[in-house]
């Protein structure tokens, strides 16, 4: 099980939101570079960085991402507001190992295909996020964007080989994963699957392992100490 710490950046700070609501913010690090270095020191091998401002269309945190790249030895992926091939190339140019896309897969699948063809499946990862199985886009602010399972199958047919699924209803709540929903995503997606949204304890991660899910993005549970990442990173 690959446990991937999340560093979400809003207003230049490392924060956690509840259910993707920008107004329900907890600041964990004033400087996101500090958060990234902390997780690297703890033993993580990959970081999940989200530019919340870019996702919501109100500026970006590219300068912070560039600083993270300069400070880290480990790899990191970046999501949030990446909706064209040119933007994907720009973020990769900052030092990211791969980019995470969401809205573009739903609204402009031809552009997602263009990204995949130009950059390859190792550098572009679709994130199909939803309230349960109802997809959400535009920084999770817009729902009814299709069926998560249909989008997963579309991504497979297009040639993507890693998929992220986040349950928006539970993200940042510490309520635990909805393993029944994730099991259905697992059935629909035959390649590497990374899940998140509500991890509350090691039991959630063990549940993902039983489902054959390869990775988990964990935010609040790591920041609050509900999950000790070192157990997973050293194992």
mmCIF file of C-alpha atoms in Angstrom:
data_model
loop_
_atom_site.group_PDB
_atom_site.id
_atom_site.type_symbol
_atom_site.label_atom_id
_atom_site.label_comp_id
_atom_site.label_asym_id
_atom_site.label_seq_id
_atom_site.Cartn_x
_atom_site.Cartn_y
_atom_site.Cartn_z
ATOM 1 C CA UNK A 1 0.000 0.000 0.000
ATOM 2 C CA UNK A 2 1.450 3.302 -1.165
ATOM 3 C CA UNK A 3 0.458 6.034 1.323
ATOM 4 C CA UNK A 4 0.740 9.449 -0.327
ATOM 5 C CA UNK A 5 0.570 12.581 1.863
ATOM 6 C CA UNK A 6 -1.512 15.443 0.496
ATOM 7 C CA UNK A 7 -0.321 19.039 0.513
ATOM 8 C CA UNK A 8 -3.175 21.293 -0.576
ATOM 9 C CA UNK A 9 -2.163 24.904 -1.202
ATOM 10 C CA UNK A 10 -4.583 27.810 -0.809
ATOM 11 C CA UNK A 11 -3.430 31.391 -0.514
ATOM 12 C CA UNK A 12 0.176 30.211 -0.387
ATOM 13 C CA UNK A 13 -0.400 28.043 2.703
ATOM 14 C CA UNK A 14 -0.708 24.288 3.272
ATOM 15 C CA UNK A 15 -4.317 23.691 4.289
ATOM 16 C CA UNK A 16 -6.985 21.039 4.577
ATOM 17 C CA UNK A 17 -10.566 21.683 3.521
ATOM 18 C CA UNK A 18 -13.706 19.856 4.616
ATOM 19 C CA UNK A 19 -15.663 18.329 1.717
ATOM 20 C CA UNK A 20 -13.753 20.579 -0.680
ATOM 21 C CA UNK A 21 -15.311 23.761 0.760
ATOM 22 C CA UNK A 22 -12.769 26.628 0.470
ATOM 23 C CA UNK A 23 -14.407 28.409 3.407
ATOM 24 C CA UNK A 24 -13.854 25.436 5.759
ATOM 25 C CA UNK A 25 -10.099 25.689 5.924
ATOM 26 C CA UNK A 26 -7.554 24.576 8.505
ATOM 27 C CA UNK A 27 -4.005 25.866 8.019
ATOM 28 C CA UNK A 28 -1.400 23.241 8.960
ATOM 29 C CA UNK A 29 1.737 24.935 7.608
ATOM 30 C CA UNK A 30 2.155 28.608 6.767
ATOM 31 C CA UNK A 31 4.706 27.510 4.170
ATOM 32 C CA UNK A 32 3.824 24.460 2.031
ATOM 33 C CA UNK A 33 7.533 23.747 1.555
ATOM 34 C CA UNK A 34 7.659 22.999 5.274
ATOM 35 C CA UNK A 35 4.830 20.493 4.894
ATOM 36 C CA UNK A 36 6.528 18.818 1.936
ATOM 37 C CA UNK A 37 9.850 18.543 3.753
ATOM 38 C CA UNK A 38 8.153 17.190 6.868
ATOM 39 C CA UNK A 39 6.570 14.299 4.989
ATOM 40 C CA UNK A 40 9.803 13.578 3.163
ATOM 41 C CA UNK A 41 11.655 13.437 6.491
ATOM 42 C CA UNK A 42 9.010 11.071 7.847
ATOM 43 C CA UNK A 43 9.738 8.635 5.027
ATOM 44 C CA UNK A 44 7.170 9.304 2.282
ATOM 45 C CA UNK A 45 8.299 8.562 -1.275
ATOM 46 C CA UNK A 46 5.647 10.513 -3.219
ATOM 47 C CA UNK A 47 3.689 13.682 -2.463
ATOM 48 C CA UNK A 48 0.270 14.723 -3.774
ATOM 49 C CA UNK A 49 0.166 18.509 -4.226
ATOM 50 C CA UNK A 50 -3.068 20.310 -5.084
ATOM 51 C CA UNK A 51 -3.209 23.948 -6.161
ATOM 52 C CA UNK A 52 -6.640 24.815 -4.802
ATOM 53 C CA UNK A 53 -6.577 28.376 -6.105
ATOM 54 C CA UNK A 54 -5.885 27.151 -9.643
ATOM 55 C CA UNK A 55 -8.635 24.543 -9.331
ATOM 56 C CA UNK A 56 -11.090 27.270 -8.352
ATOM 57 C CA UNK A 57 -9.939 29.688 -11.060
ATOM 58 C CA UNK A 58 -8.635 32.379 -8.739
ATOM 59 C CA UNK A 59 -4.916 32.530 -9.420
ATOM 60 C CA UNK A 60 -2.313 29.884 -8.769
ATOM 61 C CA UNK A 61 0.504 28.800 -6.491
ATOM 62 C CA UNK A 62 3.090 27.977 -9.139
ATOM 63 C CA UNK A 63 5.807 29.844 -7.222
ATOM 64 C CA UNK A 64 5.200 27.610 -4.208
ATOM 65 C CA UNK A 65 5.287 24.493 -6.399
ATOM 66 C CA UNK A 66 8.611 25.591 -7.864
ATOM 67 C CA UNK A 67 9.980 26.026 -4.328
ATOM 68 C CA UNK A 68 8.733 22.558 -3.349
ATOM 69 C CA UNK A 69 10.541 21.085 -6.353
ATOM 70 C CA UNK A 70 13.768 22.832 -5.379
ATOM 71 C CA UNK A 71 13.549 21.608 -1.773
ATOM 72 C CA UNK A 72 12.524 17.964 -2.242
ATOM 73 C CA UNK A 73 14.501 14.894 -3.197
ATOM 74 C CA UNK A 74 11.368 12.745 -3.555
ATOM 75 C CA UNK A 75 8.921 12.972 -6.414
ATOM 76 C CA UNK A 76 5.595 14.762 -6.322
ATOM 77 C CA UNK A 77 2.484 15.038 -8.459
ATOM 78 C CA UNK A 78 0.440 18.199 -8.951
ATOM 79 C CA UNK A 79 -3.267 18.648 -9.577
ATOM 80 C CA UNK A 80 -5.606 21.608 -9.657
ATOM 81 C CA UNK A 81 -6.631 23.679 -12.643
ATOM 82 C CA UNK A 82 -4.571 21.805 -15.246
ATOM 83 C CA UNK A 83 -6.909 21.848 -18.230
ATOM 84 C CA UNK A 84 -4.684 22.151 -21.304
ATOM 85 C CA UNK A 85 -1.582 20.420 -22.608
ATOM 86 C CA UNK A 86 0.282 23.702 -22.310
ATOM 87 C CA UNK A 87 -0.600 24.014 -18.613
ATOM 88 C CA UNK A 88 0.428 20.406 -18.034
ATOM 89 C CA UNK A 89 3.801 21.047 -19.635
ATOM 90 C CA UNK A 90 4.241 24.194 -17.555
ATOM 91 C CA UNK A 91 3.612 22.340 -14.287
ATOM 92 C CA UNK A 92 5.921 19.499 -15.288
ATOM 93 C CA UNK A 93 8.494 22.152 -16.104
ATOM 94 C CA UNK A 94 8.298 23.376 -12.516
ATOM 95 C CA UNK A 95 9.631 19.990 -11.401
ATOM 96 C CA UNK A 96 6.553 17.812 -10.884
ATOM 97 C CA UNK A 97 6.913 14.110 -11.655
ATOM 98 C CA UNK A 98 3.400 13.939 -13.083
ATOM 99 C CA UNK A 99 0.235 15.989 -13.374
ATOM 100 C CA UNK A 100 -3.249 15.097 -12.173
ATOM 101 C CA UNK A 101 -6.230 16.091 -14.316
ATOM 102 C CA UNK A 102 -9.941 16.007 -13.571
ATOM 103 C CA UNK A 103 -12.288 18.545 -15.123
ATOM 104 C CA UNK A 104 -10.700 18.264 -18.568
ATOM 105 C CA UNK A 105 -11.417 14.525 -18.702
ATOM 106 C CA UNK A 106 -15.127 15.251 -18.239
ATOM 107 C CA UNK A 107 -15.547 18.425 -20.260
ATOM 108 C CA UNK A 108 -12.856 18.156 -22.937
ATOM 109 C CA UNK A 109 -11.874 14.514 -23.318
ATOM 110 C CA UNK A 110 -10.177 15.333 -26.618
ATOM 111 C CA UNK A 111 -7.756 17.612 -24.734
ATOM 112 C CA UNK A 112 -7.162 14.907 -22.131
ATOM 113 C CA UNK A 113 -6.323 12.539 -24.993
ATOM 114 C CA UNK A 114 -3.948 15.145 -26.399
ATOM 115 C CA UNK A 115 -2.156 15.338 -23.051
ATOM 116 C CA UNK A 116 -1.905 11.574 -22.870
ATOM 117 C CA UNK A 117 -0.517 11.276 -26.390
ATOM 118 C CA UNK A 118 2.066 14.020 -25.860
ATOM 119 C CA UNK A 119 3.208 13.173 -22.327
ATOM 120 C CA UNK A 120 2.407 9.490 -21.800
ATOM 121 C CA UNK A 121 0.503 7.633 -19.062
ATOM 122 C CA UNK A 122 3.414 7.885 -16.625
ATOM 123 C CA UNK A 123 3.131 11.672 -16.542
ATOM 124 C CA UNK A 124 -0.637 12.266 -16.732
ATOM 125 C CA UNK A 125 -3.024 10.769 -14.168
ATOM 126 C CA UNK A 126 -6.798 11.283 -14.261
ATOM 127 C CA UNK A 127 -8.602 11.926 -11.002
ATOM 128 C CA UNK A 128 -12.254 10.923 -11.124
ATOM 129 C CA UNK A 129 -13.744 12.475 -8.011
ATOM 130 C CA UNK A 130 -17.309 12.367 -6.827
ATOM 131 C CA UNK A 131 -19.957 12.466 -4.192
ATOM 132 C CA UNK A 132 -20.217 8.736 -4.063
ATOM 133 C CA UNK A 133 -20.551 7.744 -7.716
ATOM 134 C CA UNK A 134 -21.708 11.154 -8.979
ATOM 135 C CA UNK A 135 -18.713 12.942 -10.472
ATOM 136 C CA UNK A 136 -17.754 16.444 -9.343
ATOM 137 C CA UNK A 137 -15.589 18.900 -11.296
ATOM 138 C CA UNK A 138 -14.298 22.495 -11.218
ATOM 139 C CA UNK A 139 -12.553 22.163 -7.894
ATOM 140 C CA UNK A 140 -15.408 19.924 -6.714
ATOM 141 C CA UNK A 141 -17.800 22.884 -6.799
ATOM 142 C CA UNK A 142 -19.964 21.429 -9.578
ATOM 143 C CA UNK A 143 -21.666 18.061 -9.338
ATOM 144 C CA UNK A 144 -23.777 15.999 -11.729
ATOM 145 C CA UNK A 145 -20.772 15.746 -14.044
ATOM 146 C CA UNK A 146 -21.403 12.157 -15.009
ATOM 147 C CA UNK A 147 -21.017 8.719 -13.511
ATOM 148 C CA UNK A 148 -17.697 7.920 -11.833
ATOM 149 C CA UNK A 149 -17.680 4.354 -13.153
ATOM 150 C CA UNK A 150 -18.357 5.464 -16.729
ATOM 151 C CA UNK A 151 -15.553 8.016 -16.468
ATOM 152 C CA UNK A 152 -13.189 5.359 -15.132
ATOM 153 C CA UNK A 153 -14.016 3.130 -18.089
ATOM 154 C CA UNK A 154 -13.510 6.078 -20.455
ATOM 155 C CA UNK A 155 -10.075 6.728 -18.960
ATOM 156 C CA UNK A 156 -9.173 3.060 -19.397
ATOM 157 C CA UNK A 157 -10.286 3.046 -23.032
ATOM 158 C CA UNK A 158 -8.267 6.206 -23.683
ATOM 159 C CA UNK A 159 -5.093 4.529 -22.443
ATOM 160 C CA UNK A 160 -4.533 5.950 -18.960
ATOM 161 C CA UNK A 161 -2.938 3.475 -16.576
ATOM 162 C CA UNK A 162 -3.271 5.066 -13.114
ATOM 163 C CA UNK A 163 -6.532 6.454 -11.697
ATOM 164 C CA UNK A 164 -7.237 8.510 -8.585
ATOM 165 C CA UNK A 165 -10.673 8.403 -6.954
ATOM 166 C CA UNK A 166 -11.563 10.797 -4.129
ATOM 167 C CA UNK A 167 -14.899 10.797 -2.331
ATOM 168 C CA UNK A 168 -15.720 14.495 -1.983
ATOM 169 C CA UNK A 169 -18.400 13.826 0.655
ATOM 170 C CA UNK A 170 -15.807 12.556 3.108
ATOM 171 C CA UNK A 171 -12.668 14.458 2.206
ATOM 172 C CA UNK A 172 -11.244 16.192 5.266
ATOM 173 C CA UNK A 173 -13.883 14.750 7.606
ATOM 174 C CA UNK A 174 -12.022 11.824 9.245
ATOM 175 C CA UNK A 175 -15.256 9.840 8.820
ATOM 176 C CA UNK A 176 -13.608 6.840 7.185
ATOM 177 C CA UNK A 177 -13.643 5.644 3.597
ATOM 178 C CA UNK A 178 -16.751 4.434 1.803
ATOM 179 C CA UNK A 179 -15.242 1.086 0.910
ATOM 180 C CA UNK A 180 -18.392 -0.087 -0.882
ATOM 181 C CA UNK A 181 -18.097 2.727 -3.419
ATOM 182 C CA UNK A 182 -14.349 2.208 -3.784
ATOM 183 C CA UNK A 183 -14.960 -1.510 -4.383
ATOM 184 C CA UNK A 184 -17.155 -0.592 -7.354
ATOM 185 C CA UNK A 185 -14.475 1.720 -8.729
ATOM 186 C CA UNK A 186 -11.969 -1.090 -8.264
ATOM 187 C CA UNK A 187 -14.183 -3.397 -10.346
ATOM 188 C CA UNK A 188 -14.461 -0.806 -13.125
ATOM 189 C CA UNK A 189 -10.757 0.071 -13.256
ATOM 190 C CA UNK A 190 -8.272 -2.742 -14.030
ATOM 191 C CA UNK A 191 -5.018 -0.821 -13.499
ATOM 192 C CA UNK A 192 -3.315 1.012 -10.621
ATOM 193 C CA UNK A 193 -5.934 2.663 -8.391
ATOM 194 C CA UNK A 194 -5.272 5.322 -5.760
ATOM 195 C CA UNK A 195 -8.147 6.258 -3.445
ATOM 196 C CA UNK A 196 -8.811 8.941 -0.868
ATOM 197 C CA UNK A 197 -11.431 11.002 0.849
ATOM 198 C CA UNK A 198 -12.058 10.495 4.541
ATOM 199 C CA UNK A 199 -9.238 8.187 5.655
ATOM 200 C CA UNK A 200 -9.558 8.064 9.448
ATOM 201 C CA UNK A 201 -7.300 5.241 10.610
ATOM 202 C CA UNK A 202 -5.038 2.385 9.622
ATOM 203 C CA UNK A 203 -8.192 0.270 9.337
ATOM 204 C CA UNK A 204 -9.204 2.278 6.257
ATOM 205 C CA UNK A 205 -5.846 1.618 4.625
ATOM 206 C CA UNK A 206 -6.075 -2.062 5.495
ATOM 207 C CA UNK A 207 -9.540 -2.089 3.903
ATOM 208 C CA UNK A 208 -8.080 -0.665 0.706
ATOM 209 C CA UNK A 209 -5.421 -3.362 0.716
ATOM 210 C CA UNK A 210 -8.103 -6.028 0.935
ATOM 211 C CA UNK A 211 -9.806 -4.515 -2.116
ATOM 212 C CA UNK A 212 -6.570 -4.607 -4.077
ATOM 213 C CA UNK A 213 -6.216 -0.820 -4.177
ATOM 214 C CA UNK A 214 -2.573 0.086 -4.723
ATOM 215 C CA UNK A 215 -2.404 3.495 -3.048
ATOM 216 C CA UNK A 216 -4.109 6.027 -0.802
ATOM 217 C CA UNK A 217 -3.942 9.805 -0.679
ATOM 218 C CA UNK A 218 -4.096 10.820 2.965
ATOM 219 C CA UNK A 219 -4.415 14.343 4.291
ATOM 220 C CA UNK A 220 -6.067 15.205 7.568
ATOM 221 C CA UNK A 221 -5.495 11.776 9.143
ATOM 222 C CA UNK A 222 -1.740 12.281 8.751
ATOM 223 C CA UNK A 223 -1.757 15.904 9.892
ATOM 224 C CA UNK A 224 -3.846 15.054 12.962
ATOM 225 C CA UNK A 225 -1.855 11.918 13.816
ATOM 226 C CA UNK A 226 -4.765 9.513 13.282
ATOM 227 C CA UNK A 227 -2.524 7.592 10.871
ATOM 228 C CA UNK A 228 1.200 7.144 11.484
ATOM 229 C CA UNK A 229 2.622 7.217 7.996
ATOM 230 C CA UNK A 230 5.948 5.824 9.169
ATOM 231 C CA UNK A 231 4.316 2.446 9.728
ATOM 232 C CA UNK A 232 3.498 2.283 6.034
ATOM 233 C CA UNK A 233 6.598 3.985 4.660
ATOM 234 C CA UNK A 234 9.021 1.798 6.589
ATOM 235 C CA UNK A 235 7.140 -1.406 5.873
#
